[in-house]
Amino acid sequence: MTRRKESIASPTAPSALLGDIRALIEAARKRAASAVNSELSMLYWRIGQRIHTQVLEGRRADYGEEVVLTLAAQLVKEYGSSFSVKNLRRMVQFAAAYPDERIVVSLIRQLSWTHFIALIPLKDPLQRDYYAQMASAERWSVRTLRERIDSMLYERTALSQKPEETIAQELATLRDAQRMTPALVMRDPYILDFLGLRDSWQESDLEAAIIREMEAFLLELGAGFCFVARQKRIQIDDDDFHLDLLFYNRKLRRLVAVELKIGEFKAAYKGQMELYLRWLDKHEREPEEASPLGIILCTGKKREQIELLELDRSGIHVAEYLTSLPPRAVLGEKLQQATERARLQIEQRQQDTE
């Protein structure tokens, strides 16, 4: 009678076992830290909401301040400096900025209390909602969030130039369906100070600098961009054309063609980009993808020409690019002027349709 050999699994090597256990510990720590952060943010919102509704709302300012001082003194004694007067005021501001508890619950899954501290000072509710939703969707670190706010990212988006009702609707779509729109992604101007271009340069210099600094360029382009090709060859009839840069955006699920121009926008650029987009739509677009988009980057814009050409209908976005970051006040003034022009255009369109 033959005895069957029993197969015995070889023991895991000590080093591999140690690595597995380390991974388990680190994963558990991250989940625990995330849970703690969420609980703290929710606690701070509830404290702020109680103080705001039961003490400050409808009361005299001096009475409310006296109550907050008394509360802080007792809470610091019992629970530490996290409940100082300064922090209690932040909690009240937090509750006032986000009165809907359901939105807070959705945000604290990705955003920490430190994220909210960066968001609270923003006065415009739509601006604050944009940064909160983008930080949550893109999992920005606190440092990235602050950098985006400092670079006036919201004010540079195509979204900020739309009517308030449209902005609110697109942000709600992002929050509820996690779906990006071109207006959330497209910017004007693009800040390309990381390219290191000085004095004068050619389009080939600009393109080479972008390829060299592709990671930084992708970050400036925005959420979901992936590099596809440089000098994409497009053959039509017997002619060869070359598209400067081709990207794919995972959030929008569409190809994005980028043309780089030195100097101000010219009307002829529209026809060139439309040709590229139609070729891409016919030969490169996958069945599940949306129609390709185009970005024309110029050092200057002819705004009336752009408006008359109705480039948005062709899926073309024209934007300026800056090779050095201007002082915040200068950039703010430039964007404010753009916002005012957009507002006047919206009002004119509404009058024309009435």
GROMACS .gro file of C-alpha atoms in nm:
model
  354
    1MET     CA    1   0.000   0.000   0.000
    2THR     CA    2   0.153   0.327  -0.110
    3ARG     CA    3   0.135   0.623   0.117
    4ARG     CA    4   0.021   0.948  -0.045
    5LYS     CA    5   0.257   1.239  -0.003
    6GLU     CA    6   0.096   1.527   0.177
    7SER     CA    7   0.163   1.861   0.016
    8ILE     CA    8   0.288   2.107   0.273
    9ALA     CA    9   0.283   2.478   0.188
   10SER     CA   10   0.621   2.635   0.226
   11PRO     CA   11   0.630   2.886   0.511
   12THR     CA   12   0.632   3.252   0.421
   13ALA     CA   13   0.977   3.409   0.441
   14PRO     CA   14   1.015   3.630   0.752
   15SER     CA   15   1.095   3.938   0.544
   16ALA     CA   16   0.784   3.894   0.325
   17LEU     CA   17   0.566   3.834   0.632
   18LEU     CA   18   0.705   4.148   0.794
   19GLY     CA   19   0.624   4.345   0.480
   20ASP     CA   20   0.266   4.214   0.475
   21ILE     CA   21   0.211   4.303   0.841
   22ARG     CA   22   0.358   4.649   0.790
   23ALA     CA   23   0.116   4.707   0.501
   24LEU     CA   24  -0.179   4.598   0.717
   25ILE     CA   25  -0.071   4.830   1.000
   26GLU     CA   26  -0.022   5.129   0.768
   27ALA     CA   27  -0.359   5.073   0.599
   28ALA     CA   28  -0.534   5.049   0.936
   29ARG     CA   29  -0.360   5.363   1.059
   30LYS     CA   30  -0.472   5.556   0.750
   31ARG     CA   31  -0.831   5.441   0.794
   32ALA     CA   32  -0.820   5.532   1.163
   33ALA     CA   33  -0.670   5.875   1.091
   34SER     CA   34  -0.933   5.939   0.824
   35ALA     CA   35  -1.212   5.837   1.062
   36VAL     CA   36  -1.071   6.061   1.337
   37ASN     CA   37  -1.043   6.357   1.097
   38SER     CA   38  -1.402   6.308   0.982
   39GLU     CA   39  -1.531   6.286   1.339
   40LEU     CA   40  -1.339   6.598   1.443
   41SER     CA   41  -1.466   6.801   1.148
   42MET     CA   42  -1.823   6.690   1.219
   43LEU     CA   43  -1.781   6.774   1.588
   44TYR     CA   44  -1.648   7.120   1.506
   45TRP     CA   45  -1.939   7.183   1.268
   46ARG     CA   46  -2.193   7.080   1.531
   47ILE     CA   47  -2.031   7.296   1.798
   48GLY     CA   48  -2.025   7.591   1.557
   49GLN     CA   49  -2.384   7.529   1.456
   50ARG     CA   50  -2.504   7.520   1.819
   51ILE     CA   51  -2.321   7.842   1.908
   52HIS     CA   52  -2.439   8.011   1.589
   53THR     CA   53  -2.807   7.922   1.623
   54GLN     CA   54  -2.849   7.924   2.001
   55VAL     CA   55  -2.618   8.206   2.106
   56LEU     CA   56  -2.523   8.442   1.825
   57GLU     CA   57  -2.825   8.445   1.596
   58GLY     CA   58  -3.053   8.735   1.678
   59ARG     CA   59  -2.854   8.835   1.988
   60ARG     CA   60  -2.645   9.140   2.061
   61ALA     CA   61  -2.286   9.111   1.940
   62ASP     CA   62  -2.142   9.193   2.284
   63TYR     CA   63  -2.358   8.925   2.449
   64GLY     CA   64  -2.247   8.662   2.198
   65GLU     CA   65  -1.881   8.751   2.239
   66GLU     CA   66  -1.912   8.724   2.617
   67VAL     CA   67  -2.068   8.377   2.590
   68VAL     CA   68  -1.799   8.256   2.349
   69LEU     CA   69  -1.524   8.380   2.583
   70THR     CA   70  -1.685   8.200   2.876
   71LEU     CA   71  -1.732   7.879   2.677
   72ALA     CA   72  -1.373   7.885   2.551
   73ALA     CA   73  -1.225   7.935   2.897
   74GLN     CA   74  -1.411   7.634   3.035
   75LEU     CA   75  -1.356   7.409   2.732
   76VAL     CA   76  -0.981   7.481   2.716
   77LYS     CA   77  -0.954   7.393   3.084
   78GLU     CA   78  -1.130   7.059   3.027
   79TYR     CA   79  -1.032   6.961   2.672
   80GLY     CA   80  -0.728   7.164   2.567
   81SER     CA   81  -0.634   7.441   2.326
   82SER     CA   82  -0.837   7.303   2.034
   83PHE     CA   83  -1.135   7.485   2.186
   84SER     CA   84  -0.975   7.829   2.222
   85VAL     CA   85  -1.170   8.145   2.140
   86LYS     CA   86  -1.004   8.161   1.797
   87ASN     CA   87  -1.101   7.804   1.715
   88LEU     CA   88  -1.457   7.841   1.843
   89ARG     CA   89  -1.497   8.141   1.612
   90ARG     CA   90  -1.369   7.926   1.325
   91MET     CA   91  -1.626   7.660   1.412
   92VAL     CA   92  -1.902   7.921   1.400
   93GLN     CA   93  -1.772   8.046   1.062
   94PHE     CA   94  -1.761   7.685   0.942
   95ALA     CA   95  -2.126   7.627   1.033
   96ALA     CA   96  -2.229   7.958   0.878
   97ALA     CA   97  -2.040   7.881   0.554
   98TYR     CA   98  -2.189   7.529   0.531
   99PRO     CA   99  -2.540   7.542   0.679
  100ASP     CA  100  -2.646   7.214   0.511
  101GLU     CA  101  -2.527   6.920   0.722
  102ARG     CA  102  -2.563   6.679   0.428
  103ILE     CA  103  -2.301   6.870   0.228
  104VAL     CA  104  -2.066   6.869   0.528
  105VAL     CA  105  -2.109   6.493   0.562
  106SER     CA  106  -2.018   6.445   0.194
  107LEU     CA  107  -1.710   6.668   0.217
  108ILE     CA  108  -1.555   6.532   0.538
  109ARG     CA  109  -1.493   6.198   0.368
  110GLN     CA  110  -1.204   6.361   0.178
  111LEU     CA  111  -1.137   6.697   0.345
  112SER     CA  112  -0.974   6.750   0.683
  113TRP     CA  113  -1.040   7.030   0.932
  114THR     CA  114  -0.725   7.203   0.797
  115HIS     CA  115  -0.882   7.203   0.449
  116PHE     CA  116  -1.188   7.378   0.591
  117ILE     CA  117  -0.970   7.636   0.767
  118ALA     CA  118  -0.832   7.729   0.421
  119LEU     CA  119  -1.185   7.743   0.273
  120ILE     CA  120  -1.366   7.938   0.544
  121PRO     CA  121  -1.216   8.283   0.463
  122LEU     CA  122  -1.348   8.272   0.105
  123LYS     CA  123  -1.641   8.512   0.090
  124ASP     CA  124  -1.809   8.405  -0.236
  125PRO     CA  125  -2.018   8.090  -0.170
  126LEU     CA  126  -1.979   7.967  -0.530
  127GLN     CA  127  -1.603   8.018  -0.518
  128ARG     CA  128  -1.583   7.834  -0.186
  129ASP     CA  129  -1.801   7.551  -0.317
  130TYR     CA  130  -1.582   7.516  -0.627
  131TYR     CA  131  -1.263   7.474  -0.424
  132ALA     CA  132  -1.432   7.236  -0.179
  133GLN     CA  133  -1.575   7.014  -0.455
  134MET     CA  134  -1.253   7.010  -0.658
  135ALA     CA  135  -1.038   6.941  -0.352
  136SER     CA  136  -1.269   6.653  -0.262
  137ALA     CA  137  -1.294   6.511  -0.616
  138GLU     CA  138  -0.921   6.545  -0.687
  139ARG     CA  139  -0.804   6.468  -0.332
  140TRP     CA  140  -0.593   6.781  -0.307
  141SER     CA  141  -0.360   6.813  -0.012
  142VAL     CA  142  -0.402   7.123   0.205
  143ARG     CA  143  -0.089   7.267   0.043
  144THR     CA  144  -0.231   7.210  -0.307
  145LEU     CA  145  -0.561   7.367  -0.206
  146ARG     CA  146  -0.385   7.679  -0.076
  147GLU     CA  147  -0.173   7.701  -0.392
  148ARG     CA  148  -0.486   7.677  -0.609
  149ILE     CA  149  -0.656   7.952  -0.408
  150ASP     CA  150  -0.346   8.175  -0.422
  151SER     CA  151  -0.322   8.132  -0.801
  152MET     CA  152  -0.691   8.238  -0.829
  153LEU     CA  153  -0.778   7.912  -1.002
  154TYR     CA  154  -1.155   7.956  -0.972
  155GLU     CA  155  -1.143   8.303  -1.123
  156ARG     CA  156  -0.939   8.161  -1.414
  157THR     CA  157  -1.188   7.886  -1.499
  158ALA     CA  158  -1.437   7.921  -1.782
  159LEU     CA  159  -1.701   7.834  -1.522
  160SER     CA  160  -1.652   8.161  -1.330
  161GLN     CA  161  -1.755   8.360  -1.639
  162LYS     CA  162  -2.099   8.197  -1.653
  163PRO     CA  163  -2.425   8.310  -1.485
  164GLU     CA  164  -2.451   8.221  -1.116
  165GLU     CA  165  -2.737   7.976  -1.180
  166THR     CA  166  -2.522   7.784  -1.429
  167ILE     CA  167  -2.225   7.781  -1.190
  168ALA     CA  168  -2.440   7.643  -0.908
  169GLN     CA  169  -2.589   7.378  -1.139
  170GLU     CA  170  -2.249   7.256  -1.265
  171LEU     CA  171  -2.108   7.242  -0.911
  172ALA     CA  172  -2.413   7.042  -0.800
  173THR     CA  173  -2.351   6.800  -1.089
  174LEU     CA  174  -1.989   6.762  -0.979
  175ARG     CA  175  -2.096   6.700  -0.619
  176ASP     CA  176  -2.385   6.461  -0.687
  177ALA     CA  177  -2.271   6.277  -1.001
  178GLN     CA  178  -1.893   6.330  -0.981
  179ARG     CA  179  -1.906   6.448  -1.342
  180MET     CA  180  -1.673   6.715  -1.479
  181THR     CA  181  -1.768   6.961  -1.752
  182PRO     CA  182  -1.533   7.151  -1.986
  183ALA     CA  183  -1.615   7.475  -1.803
  184LEU     CA  184  -1.472   7.329  -1.481
  185VAL     CA  185  -1.151   7.229  -1.657
  186MET     CA  186  -1.075   7.510  -1.905
  187ARG     CA  187  -0.881   7.811  -1.774
  188ASP     CA  188  -0.780   8.159  -1.883
  189PRO     CA  189  -0.507   8.260  -1.838
  190TYR     CA  190  -0.280   7.959  -1.790
  191ILE     CA  191   0.019   8.031  -1.565
  192LEU     CA  192   0.331   7.878  -1.724
  193ASP     CA  193   0.596   8.045  -1.506
  194PHE     CA  194   0.759   7.704  -1.443
  195LEU     CA  195   0.877   7.687  -1.808
  196GLY     CA  196   1.160   7.932  -1.742
  197LEU     CA  197   1.106   8.128  -2.067
  198ARG     CA  198   1.268   8.472  -2.068
  199ASP     CA  199   1.266   8.766  -2.311
  200SER     CA  200   1.170   8.633  -2.657
  201TRP     CA  201   1.109   8.278  -2.776
  202GLN     CA  202   0.970   8.081  -3.067
  203GLU     CA  203   0.676   7.840  -3.068
  204SER     CA  204   0.926   7.553  -3.088
  205ASP     CA  205   1.095   7.681  -2.769
  206LEU     CA  206   0.759   7.694  -2.592
  207GLU     CA  207   0.672   7.342  -2.705
  208ALA     CA  208   1.013   7.204  -2.601
  209ALA     CA  209   0.983   7.369  -2.258
  210ILE     CA  210   0.636   7.216  -2.207
  211ILE     CA  211   0.765   6.868  -2.297
  212ARG     CA  212   1.055   6.918  -2.055
  213GLU     CA  213   0.821   7.030  -1.775
  214MET     CA  214   0.528   6.803  -1.869
  215GLU     CA  215   0.435   6.711  -1.511
  216ALA     CA  216   0.398   7.076  -1.408
  217PHE     CA  217   0.212   7.155  -1.733
  218LEU     CA  218  -0.038   6.875  -1.671
  219LEU     CA  219  -0.102   7.011  -1.322
  220GLU     CA  220  -0.170   7.356  -1.466
  221LEU     CA  221  -0.399   7.214  -1.736
  222GLY     CA  222  -0.614   7.069  -1.460
  223ALA     CA  223  -0.792   6.753  -1.357
  224GLY     CA  224  -0.760   6.432  -1.555
  225PHE     CA  225  -0.520   6.532  -1.837
  226CYS     CA  226  -0.290   6.268  -1.987
  227PHE     CA  227  -0.026   6.338  -2.251
  228VAL     CA  228  -0.079   6.155  -2.583
  229ALA     CA  229   0.145   6.301  -2.853
  230ARG     CA  230   0.369   6.587  -2.964
  231GLN     CA  231   0.349   6.711  -3.325
  232LYS     CA  232   0.067   6.469  -3.402
  233ARG     CA  233   0.076   6.402  -3.777
  234ILE     CA  234  -0.256   6.464  -3.950
  235GLN     CA  235  -0.274   6.364  -4.314
  236ILE     CA  236  -0.559   6.508  -4.521
  237ASP     CA  237  -0.563   6.450  -4.895
  238ASP     CA  238  -0.201   6.503  -4.999
  239ASP     CA  239  -0.120   6.750  -4.721
  240ASP     CA  240   0.050   6.686  -4.390
  241PHE     CA  241  -0.041   6.891  -4.081
  242HIS     CA  242   0.112   6.868  -3.735
  243LEU     CA  243  -0.088   6.933  -3.419
  244ASP     CA  244   0.138   7.079  -3.150
  245LEU     CA  245   0.017   6.874  -2.851
  246LEU     CA  246  -0.253   6.612  -2.803
  247PHE     CA  247  -0.395   6.514  -2.464
  248TYR     CA  248  -0.672   6.293  -2.333
  249ASN     CA  249  -0.888   6.399  -2.040
  250ARG     CA  250  -1.014   6.108  -1.830
  251LYS     CA  251  -1.275   6.319  -1.650
  252LEU     CA  252  -1.427   6.455  -1.971
  253ARG     CA  253  -1.359   6.134  -2.167
  254ARG     CA  254  -1.243   6.317  -2.475
  255LEU     CA  255  -0.931   6.411  -2.666
  256VAL     CA  256  -0.802   6.766  -2.621
  257ALA     CA  257  -0.592   6.928  -2.894
  258VAL     CA  258  -0.359   7.213  -2.793
  259GLU     CA  259  -0.210   7.464  -3.036
  260LEU     CA  260   0.064   7.701  -2.916
  261LYS     CA  261   0.082   8.050  -3.065
  262ILE     CA  262   0.316   8.344  -3.022
  263GLY     CA  263   0.136   8.678  -3.026
  264GLU     CA  264  -0.233   8.761  -3.030
  265PHE     CA  265  -0.517   8.540  -3.149
  266LYS     CA  266  -0.594   8.545  -3.522
  267ALA     CA  267  -0.926   8.449  -3.678
  268ALA     CA  268  -0.747   8.200  -3.907
  269TYR     CA  269  -0.662   7.988  -3.600
  270LYS     CA  270  -1.028   7.888  -3.576
  271GLY     CA  271  -1.030   7.714  -3.915
  272GLN     CA  272  -0.704   7.536  -3.841
  273MET     CA  273  -0.828   7.403  -3.508
  274GLU     CA  274  -1.168   7.303  -3.651
  275LEU     CA  275  -0.988   7.100  -3.917
  276TYR     CA  276  -0.782   6.920  -3.652
  277LEU     CA  277  -1.086   6.851  -3.432
  278ARG     CA  278  -1.292   6.709  -3.717
  279TRP     CA  279  -1.004   6.483  -3.823
  280LEU     CA  280  -0.959   6.362  -3.464
  281ASP     CA  281  -1.334   6.306  -3.435
  282LYS     CA  282  -1.333   6.095  -3.753
  283HIS     CA  283  -1.011   5.898  -3.709
  284GLU     CA  284  -0.911   5.896  -3.340
  285ARG     CA  285  -1.225   5.918  -3.126
  286GLU     CA  286  -1.339   5.594  -2.960
  287PRO     CA  287  -1.715   5.511  -2.962
  288GLU     CA  288  -1.759   5.582  -2.588
  289GLU     CA  289  -1.580   5.917  -2.603
  290ALA     CA  290  -1.727   6.266  -2.647
  291SER     CA  291  -1.620   6.492  -2.934
  292PRO     CA  292  -1.265   6.630  -2.909
  293LEU     CA  293  -1.200   6.976  -2.766
  294GLY     CA  294  -0.942   7.233  -2.872
  295ILE     CA  295  -0.736   7.480  -2.673
  296ILE     CA  296  -0.555   7.763  -2.851
  297LEU     CA  297  -0.293   7.919  -2.624
  298CYS     CA  298  -0.186   8.272  -2.721
  299THR     CA  299   0.010   8.552  -2.557
  300GLY     CA  300  -0.281   8.788  -2.630
  301LYS     CA  301  -0.652   8.774  -2.715
  302LYS     CA  302  -0.870   8.967  -2.961
  303ARG     CA  303  -1.182   8.945  -2.749
  304GLU     CA  304  -1.435   9.085  -2.997
  305GLN     CA  305  -1.310   8.853  -3.271
  306ILE     CA  306  -1.337   8.557  -3.036
  307GLU     CA  307  -1.690   8.656  -2.937
  308LEU     CA  308  -1.803   8.703  -3.299
  309LEU     CA  309  -1.652   8.372  -3.409
  310GLU     CA  310  -1.857   8.188  -3.141
  311LEU     CA  311  -1.573   7.946  -3.079
  312ASP     CA  312  -1.753   7.769  -2.795
  313ARG     CA  313  -1.995   7.619  -3.047
  314SER     CA  314  -1.699   7.451  -3.218
  315GLY     CA  315  -1.560   7.317  -2.892
  316ILE     CA  316  -1.265   7.558  -2.905
  317HIS     CA  317  -1.132   7.743  -2.602
  318VAL     CA  318  -0.895   8.037  -2.653
  319ALA     CA  319  -0.681   8.136  -2.356
  320GLU     CA  320  -0.382   8.351  -2.281
  321TYR     CA  321  -0.073   8.208  -2.117
  322LEU     CA  322   0.157   8.395  -1.883
  323THR     CA  323   0.522   8.293  -1.855
  324SER     CA  324   0.563   8.474  -1.525
  325LEU     CA  325   0.320   8.493  -1.234
  326PRO     CA  326   0.207   8.856  -1.196
  327PRO     CA  327   0.143   9.010  -0.854
  328ARG     CA  328  -0.188   8.886  -0.712
  329ALA     CA  329  -0.340   9.236  -0.732
  330VAL     CA  330  -0.253   9.265  -1.103
  331LEU     CA  331  -0.390   8.918  -1.181
  332GLY     CA  332  -0.700   8.992  -0.975
  333GLU     CA  333  -0.766   9.314  -1.167
  334LYS     CA  334  -0.720   9.136  -1.500
  335LEU     CA  335  -0.965   8.862  -1.400
  336GLN     CA  336  -1.213   9.114  -1.262
  337GLN     CA  337  -1.215   9.291  -1.598
  338ALA     CA  338  -1.276   8.960  -1.774
  339THR     CA  339  -1.562   8.882  -1.535
  340GLU     CA  340  -1.720   9.221  -1.598
  341ARG     CA  341  -1.698   9.170  -1.975
  342ALA     CA  342  -1.857   8.827  -1.941
  343ARG     CA  343  -2.138   8.972  -1.728
  344LEU     CA  344  -2.211   9.242  -1.986
  345GLN     CA  345  -2.215   8.981  -2.265
  346ILE     CA  346  -2.460   8.765  -2.070
  347GLU     CA  347  -2.688   9.065  -2.008
  348GLN     CA  348  -2.673   9.159  -2.377
  349ARG     CA  349  -2.768   8.806  -2.486
  350GLN     CA  350  -3.062   8.806  -2.244
  351GLN     CA  351  -3.183   9.140  -2.382
  352ASP     CA  352  -3.151   9.012  -2.740
  353THR     CA  353  -3.370   8.709  -2.663
  354GLU     CA  354  -3.643   8.910  -2.491
   0.00000   0.00000   0.00000
